[in-house]
C-alpha positions as a printed Julia matrix, in Angstrom:
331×3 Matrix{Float64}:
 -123.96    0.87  -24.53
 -123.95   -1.13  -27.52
 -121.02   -2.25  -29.18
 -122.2    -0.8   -32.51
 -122.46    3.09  -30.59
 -119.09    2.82  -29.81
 -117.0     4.84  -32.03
 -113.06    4.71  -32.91
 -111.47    7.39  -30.85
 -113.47    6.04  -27.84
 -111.69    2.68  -28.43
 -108.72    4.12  -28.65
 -109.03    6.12  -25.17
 -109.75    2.79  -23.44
 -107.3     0.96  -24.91
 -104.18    3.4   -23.59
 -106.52    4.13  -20.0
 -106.16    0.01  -19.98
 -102.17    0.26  -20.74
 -101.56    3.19  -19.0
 -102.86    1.24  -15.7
 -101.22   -1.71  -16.72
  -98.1     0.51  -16.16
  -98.9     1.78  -12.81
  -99.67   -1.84  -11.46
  -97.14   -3.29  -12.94
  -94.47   -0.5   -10.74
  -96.34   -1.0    -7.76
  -94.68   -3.68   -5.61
  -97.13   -5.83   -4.41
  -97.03   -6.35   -0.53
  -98.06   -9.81    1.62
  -98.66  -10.03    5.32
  -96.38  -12.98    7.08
  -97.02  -12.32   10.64
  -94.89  -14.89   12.63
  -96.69  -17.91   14.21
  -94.71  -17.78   17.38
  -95.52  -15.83   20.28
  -92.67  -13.89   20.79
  -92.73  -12.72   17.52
  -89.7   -14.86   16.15
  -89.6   -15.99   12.75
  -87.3   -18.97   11.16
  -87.16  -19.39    7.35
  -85.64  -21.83    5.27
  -83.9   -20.58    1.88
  -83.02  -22.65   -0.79
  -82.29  -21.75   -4.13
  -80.93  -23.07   -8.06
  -82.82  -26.52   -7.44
  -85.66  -27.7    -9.73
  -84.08  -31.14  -11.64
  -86.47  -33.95  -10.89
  -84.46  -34.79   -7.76
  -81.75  -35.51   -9.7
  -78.42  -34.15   -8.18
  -79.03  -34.57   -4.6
  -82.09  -32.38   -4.81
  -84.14  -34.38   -2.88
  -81.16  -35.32   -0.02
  -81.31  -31.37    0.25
  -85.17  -31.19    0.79
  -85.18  -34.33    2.72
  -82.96  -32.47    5.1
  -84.76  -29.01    5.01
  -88.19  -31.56    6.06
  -85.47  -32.54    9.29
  -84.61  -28.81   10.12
  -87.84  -27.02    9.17
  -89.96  -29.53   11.28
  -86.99  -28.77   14.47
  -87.51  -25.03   13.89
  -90.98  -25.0    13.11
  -89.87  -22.86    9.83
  -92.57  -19.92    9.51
  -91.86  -20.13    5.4
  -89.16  -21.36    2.41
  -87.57  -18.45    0.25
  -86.28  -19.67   -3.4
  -83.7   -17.49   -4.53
  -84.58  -18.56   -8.0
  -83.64  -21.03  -10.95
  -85.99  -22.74   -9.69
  -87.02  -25.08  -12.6
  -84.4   -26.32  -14.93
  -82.93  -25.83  -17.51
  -85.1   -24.27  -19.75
  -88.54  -22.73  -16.85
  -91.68  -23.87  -17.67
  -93.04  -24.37  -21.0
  -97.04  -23.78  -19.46
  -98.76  -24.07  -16.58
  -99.53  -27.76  -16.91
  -96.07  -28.66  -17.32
  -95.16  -31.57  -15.54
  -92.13  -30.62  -14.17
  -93.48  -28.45  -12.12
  -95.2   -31.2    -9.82
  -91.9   -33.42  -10.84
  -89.41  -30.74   -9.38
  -91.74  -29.02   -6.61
  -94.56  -30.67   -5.22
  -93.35  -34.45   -5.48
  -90.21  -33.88   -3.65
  -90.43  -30.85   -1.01
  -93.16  -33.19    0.74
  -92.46  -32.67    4.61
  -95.02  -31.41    6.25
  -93.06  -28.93    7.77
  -92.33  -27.72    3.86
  -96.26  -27.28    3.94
  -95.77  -23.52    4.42
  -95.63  -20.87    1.96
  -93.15  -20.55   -0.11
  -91.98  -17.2    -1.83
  -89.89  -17.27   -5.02
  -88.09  -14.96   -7.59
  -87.41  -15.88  -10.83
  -83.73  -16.79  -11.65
  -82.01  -16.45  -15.79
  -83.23  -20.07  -16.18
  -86.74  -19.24  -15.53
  -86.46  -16.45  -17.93
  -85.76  -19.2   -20.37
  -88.94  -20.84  -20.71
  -92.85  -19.24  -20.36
  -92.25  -16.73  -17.56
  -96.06  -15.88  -17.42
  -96.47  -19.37  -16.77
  -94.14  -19.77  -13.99
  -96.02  -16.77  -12.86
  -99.47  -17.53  -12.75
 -101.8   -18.46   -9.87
 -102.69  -21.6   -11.88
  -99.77  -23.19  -10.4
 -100.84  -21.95   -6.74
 -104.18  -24.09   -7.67
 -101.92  -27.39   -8.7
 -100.22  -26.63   -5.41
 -101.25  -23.95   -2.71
  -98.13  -23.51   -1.07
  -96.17  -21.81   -4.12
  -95.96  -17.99   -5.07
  -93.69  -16.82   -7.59
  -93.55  -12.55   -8.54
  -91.08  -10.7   -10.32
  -90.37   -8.42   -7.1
  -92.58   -7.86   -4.46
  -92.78   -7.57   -0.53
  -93.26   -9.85    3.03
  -94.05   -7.77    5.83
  -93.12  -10.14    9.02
  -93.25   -8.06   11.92
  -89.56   -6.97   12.92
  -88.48   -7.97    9.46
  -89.61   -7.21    5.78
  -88.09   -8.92    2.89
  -88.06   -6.94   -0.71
  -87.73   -9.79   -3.46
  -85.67   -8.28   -6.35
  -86.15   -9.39   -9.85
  -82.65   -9.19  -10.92
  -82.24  -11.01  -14.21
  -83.33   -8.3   -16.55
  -80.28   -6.1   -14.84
  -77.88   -8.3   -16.6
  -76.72   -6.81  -20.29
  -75.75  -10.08  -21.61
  -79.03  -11.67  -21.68
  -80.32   -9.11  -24.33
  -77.05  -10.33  -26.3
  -76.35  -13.56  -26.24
  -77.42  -15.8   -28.85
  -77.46  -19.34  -27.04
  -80.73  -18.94  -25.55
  -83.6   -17.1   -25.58
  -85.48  -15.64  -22.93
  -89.1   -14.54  -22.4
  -89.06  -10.65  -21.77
  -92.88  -10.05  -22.12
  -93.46   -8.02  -19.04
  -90.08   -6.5   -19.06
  -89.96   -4.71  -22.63
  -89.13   -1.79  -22.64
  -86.41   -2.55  -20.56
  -84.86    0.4   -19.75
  -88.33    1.64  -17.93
  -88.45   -1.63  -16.1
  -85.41   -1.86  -14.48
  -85.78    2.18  -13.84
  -89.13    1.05  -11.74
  -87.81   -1.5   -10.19
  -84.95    0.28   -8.59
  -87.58    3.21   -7.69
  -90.29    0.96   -6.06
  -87.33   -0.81   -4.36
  -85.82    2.41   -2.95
  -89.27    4.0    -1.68
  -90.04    0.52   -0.13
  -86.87    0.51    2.02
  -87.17    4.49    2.52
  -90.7     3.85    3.86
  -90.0     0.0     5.79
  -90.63    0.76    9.75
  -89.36   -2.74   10.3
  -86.29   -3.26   12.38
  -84.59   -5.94   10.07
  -84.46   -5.0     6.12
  -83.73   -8.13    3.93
  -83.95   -8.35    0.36
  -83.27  -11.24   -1.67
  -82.31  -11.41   -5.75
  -81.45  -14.78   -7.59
  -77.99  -13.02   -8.82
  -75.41  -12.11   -7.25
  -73.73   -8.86   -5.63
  -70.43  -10.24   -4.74
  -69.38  -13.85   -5.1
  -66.14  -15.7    -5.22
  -68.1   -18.72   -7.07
  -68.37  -19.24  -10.97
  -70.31  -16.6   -11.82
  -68.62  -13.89   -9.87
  -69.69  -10.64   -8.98
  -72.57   -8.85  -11.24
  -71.21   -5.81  -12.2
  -74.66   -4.54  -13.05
  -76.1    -4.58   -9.51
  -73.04   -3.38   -8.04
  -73.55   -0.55  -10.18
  -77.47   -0.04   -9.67
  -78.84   -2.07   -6.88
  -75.97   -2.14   -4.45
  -75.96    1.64   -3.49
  -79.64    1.82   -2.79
  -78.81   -0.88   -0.17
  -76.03    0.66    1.37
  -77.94    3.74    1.71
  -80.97    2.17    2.82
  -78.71    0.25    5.94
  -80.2    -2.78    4.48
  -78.77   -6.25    6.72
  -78.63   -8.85    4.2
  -78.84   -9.24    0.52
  -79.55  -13.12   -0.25
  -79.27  -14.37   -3.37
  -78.75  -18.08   -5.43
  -77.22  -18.16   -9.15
  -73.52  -19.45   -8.36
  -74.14  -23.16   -6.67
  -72.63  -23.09   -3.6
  -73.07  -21.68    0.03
  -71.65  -18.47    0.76
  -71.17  -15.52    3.06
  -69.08  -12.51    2.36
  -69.2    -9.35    4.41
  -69.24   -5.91    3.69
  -65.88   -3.89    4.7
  -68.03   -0.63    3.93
  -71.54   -1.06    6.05
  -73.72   -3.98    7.8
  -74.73   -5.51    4.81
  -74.05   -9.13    4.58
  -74.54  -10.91    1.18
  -75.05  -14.57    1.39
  -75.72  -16.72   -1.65
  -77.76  -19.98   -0.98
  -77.36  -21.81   -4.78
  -77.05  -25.12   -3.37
  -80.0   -27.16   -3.93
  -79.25  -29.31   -6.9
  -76.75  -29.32   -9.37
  -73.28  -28.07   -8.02
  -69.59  -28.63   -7.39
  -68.2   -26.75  -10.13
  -64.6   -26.48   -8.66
  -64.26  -22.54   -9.41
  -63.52  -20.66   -6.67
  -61.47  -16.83   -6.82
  -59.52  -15.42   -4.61
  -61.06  -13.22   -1.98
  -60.01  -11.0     0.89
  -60.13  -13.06    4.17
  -61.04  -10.15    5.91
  -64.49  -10.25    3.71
  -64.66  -13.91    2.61
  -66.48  -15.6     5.95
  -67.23  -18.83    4.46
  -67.59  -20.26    0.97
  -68.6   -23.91    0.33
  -69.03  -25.45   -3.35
  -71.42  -28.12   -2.57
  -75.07  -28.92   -1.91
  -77.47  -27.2     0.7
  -79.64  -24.82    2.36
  -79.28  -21.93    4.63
  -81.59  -21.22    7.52
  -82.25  -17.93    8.81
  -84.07  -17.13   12.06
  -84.61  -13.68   13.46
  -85.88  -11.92   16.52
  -86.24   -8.6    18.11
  -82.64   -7.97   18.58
  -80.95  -10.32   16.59
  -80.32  -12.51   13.12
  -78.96  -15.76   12.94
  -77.46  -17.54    9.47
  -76.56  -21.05    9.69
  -75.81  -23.07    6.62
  -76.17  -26.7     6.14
  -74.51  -29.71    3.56
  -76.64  -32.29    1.58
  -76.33  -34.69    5.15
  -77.71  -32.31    7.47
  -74.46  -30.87    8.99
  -74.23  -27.56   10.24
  -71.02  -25.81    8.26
  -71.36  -22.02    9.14
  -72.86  -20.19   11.56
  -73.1   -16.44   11.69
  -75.28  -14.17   13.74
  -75.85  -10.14   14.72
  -77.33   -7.73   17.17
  -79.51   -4.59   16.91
  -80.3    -2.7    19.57
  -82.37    0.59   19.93
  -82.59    2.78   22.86
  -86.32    1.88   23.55
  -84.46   -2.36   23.8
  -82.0    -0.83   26.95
């Protein structure tokens, strides 16, 4: 049809068909196959999260280490629990820091696996759509960044949780600014999020349901607990008997356990910048480990078990934490 046959009302009728699916794709979480390399379906997977600074601030003792382990456990992939280029994101997708921060120092060959991300508040800061295009998987063919979005593994699937447009004081603050194109109107967002999220879990077969954020549930560290997700996210995962909930934002290592299910949340922050000193008090009987330093947490999982360890800037093992799942068919 020529352009010049085309009348107004038929623009019009493409233009919201066009948004309308816009809409639908943009609630649909997008799922990846990760089927383990090993043969009895084990999987190990490095996590690492708050850590793009040009190296700076032990950044690159932490991925020189994560080469050591993820070459010793022949990782299967990295997670980023977001902020992962600082302080301000990207500014396009030729920025240089992206090559500066990522691909220049994560250069093990054993960190020459996939790696999934999530954006974290800093992100937000700069040109999200950027950070988010498959440009940058061209520069370098290991990285994938969504908003939130699915890894089928097997016994495990992973839900990846976009969790900085939860957070009310982002919309407030006047300090920075942050790049909400995608997210607008925000109270629709964050009501698809939490139903694509729920039906996901509801309809996961997998044995082992782990979903990471970049904020945090619960956290004795400097940002403490985010009220928001305790409020929104935090009961879908309770009644979903989700296992973990990993996340990064306060820069530390941490493990606290739920007194009211299964559900572990563990906060791997520690890749660059950290040592703040700030740490609240906590019940012991929750508060399994909590170290305000640099590092990485490893998690491997098989049929009938997960396994947490977390490791400092020189490679040490400083927590260890593991469970068991057995179904009727395993006996």
């Amino acid at each position: 049809m020529a352009i010049n046959n085309i009348n107004s009302t038929t623009i019009i009728l493409v233009v919201v068909c066009m948004a309308v699916a816009a809409i639908d794709v943009a609630a649909e979480l997008q799922r990846f196959d990760h089927p383990p390399s090993k043969a009895d379906g084990s999987l190990d997977v490095l996590v690492i999260g708050d850590w793009g600074r040009r190296g700076l601030y032990n950044q690159s003792d932490v991925a020189f280490q994560m080469g050591k382990m993820g070459e010793n456990l022949d990782a299967d992939f990295i997670i980023s629990t977001g902020d992962n280029f600082y302080d301000d994101g990207l500014t396009d997708e030729e920025d240089p820091l992206f090559v500066e921060s990522f691909s220049n120092i994560y250069t093990a060959s054993s960190l020459q696996k996939q790696w999934y991300a999530v954006l974290g508040n800093h992100d937000y800061r700069g040109n999200v759509l950027a950070q988010l295009s498959p440009t940058l998987t061209q520069r370098d063919s290991k990285w994938l960044c969504l908003r939130s979005f699915i890894v089928n593994s097997g016994i495990v699937d992973f839900f990846f949780v976009d969790t900085t447009p939860f957070q009310d004081k982002y919309f407030i603050e006047e300090k920075h600014t942050y790049d909400w194109r995608g997210v607008l109107p925000r109270e629709d967002y964050l009501s698809n999020v939490l139903k694509e999220v729920d039906m996901a879990l509801k309809e996961s077969s997998a044995k082992w349901k782990i979903v990471i954020g970049h904020h945090t549930i619960f956290s004795a560290g400097h940002h403490g607990n985010t009220q928001e997700l305790v409020d929104q996210l935090l009961p879908i995962l309770e009644a979903r008997e989700v296992d973990l909930y990993i996340n990064g934002h306060d820069h530390c290592l941490q493990h606290i356990s739920s007194q009211n299910s299964q559900l572990q949340f563990l906060t791997s922050g520690g890749g660059s910048k950290a040592w703040r000193g700030e740490i609240s008090n906590w019940d012991p009987n929750e508060m399994k480990f909590y170290y305000d330093g640099q590092g990485f947490m490893t998690l491997g999982v098989t049929e009938n078990e997960v396994s947490v360890a977390f490791y400092d800037v020189v490679g040490q093992i400083i927590h260890t934490w593991s469970t068991s799942k057995y179904t009727h068919m395993d006996s």
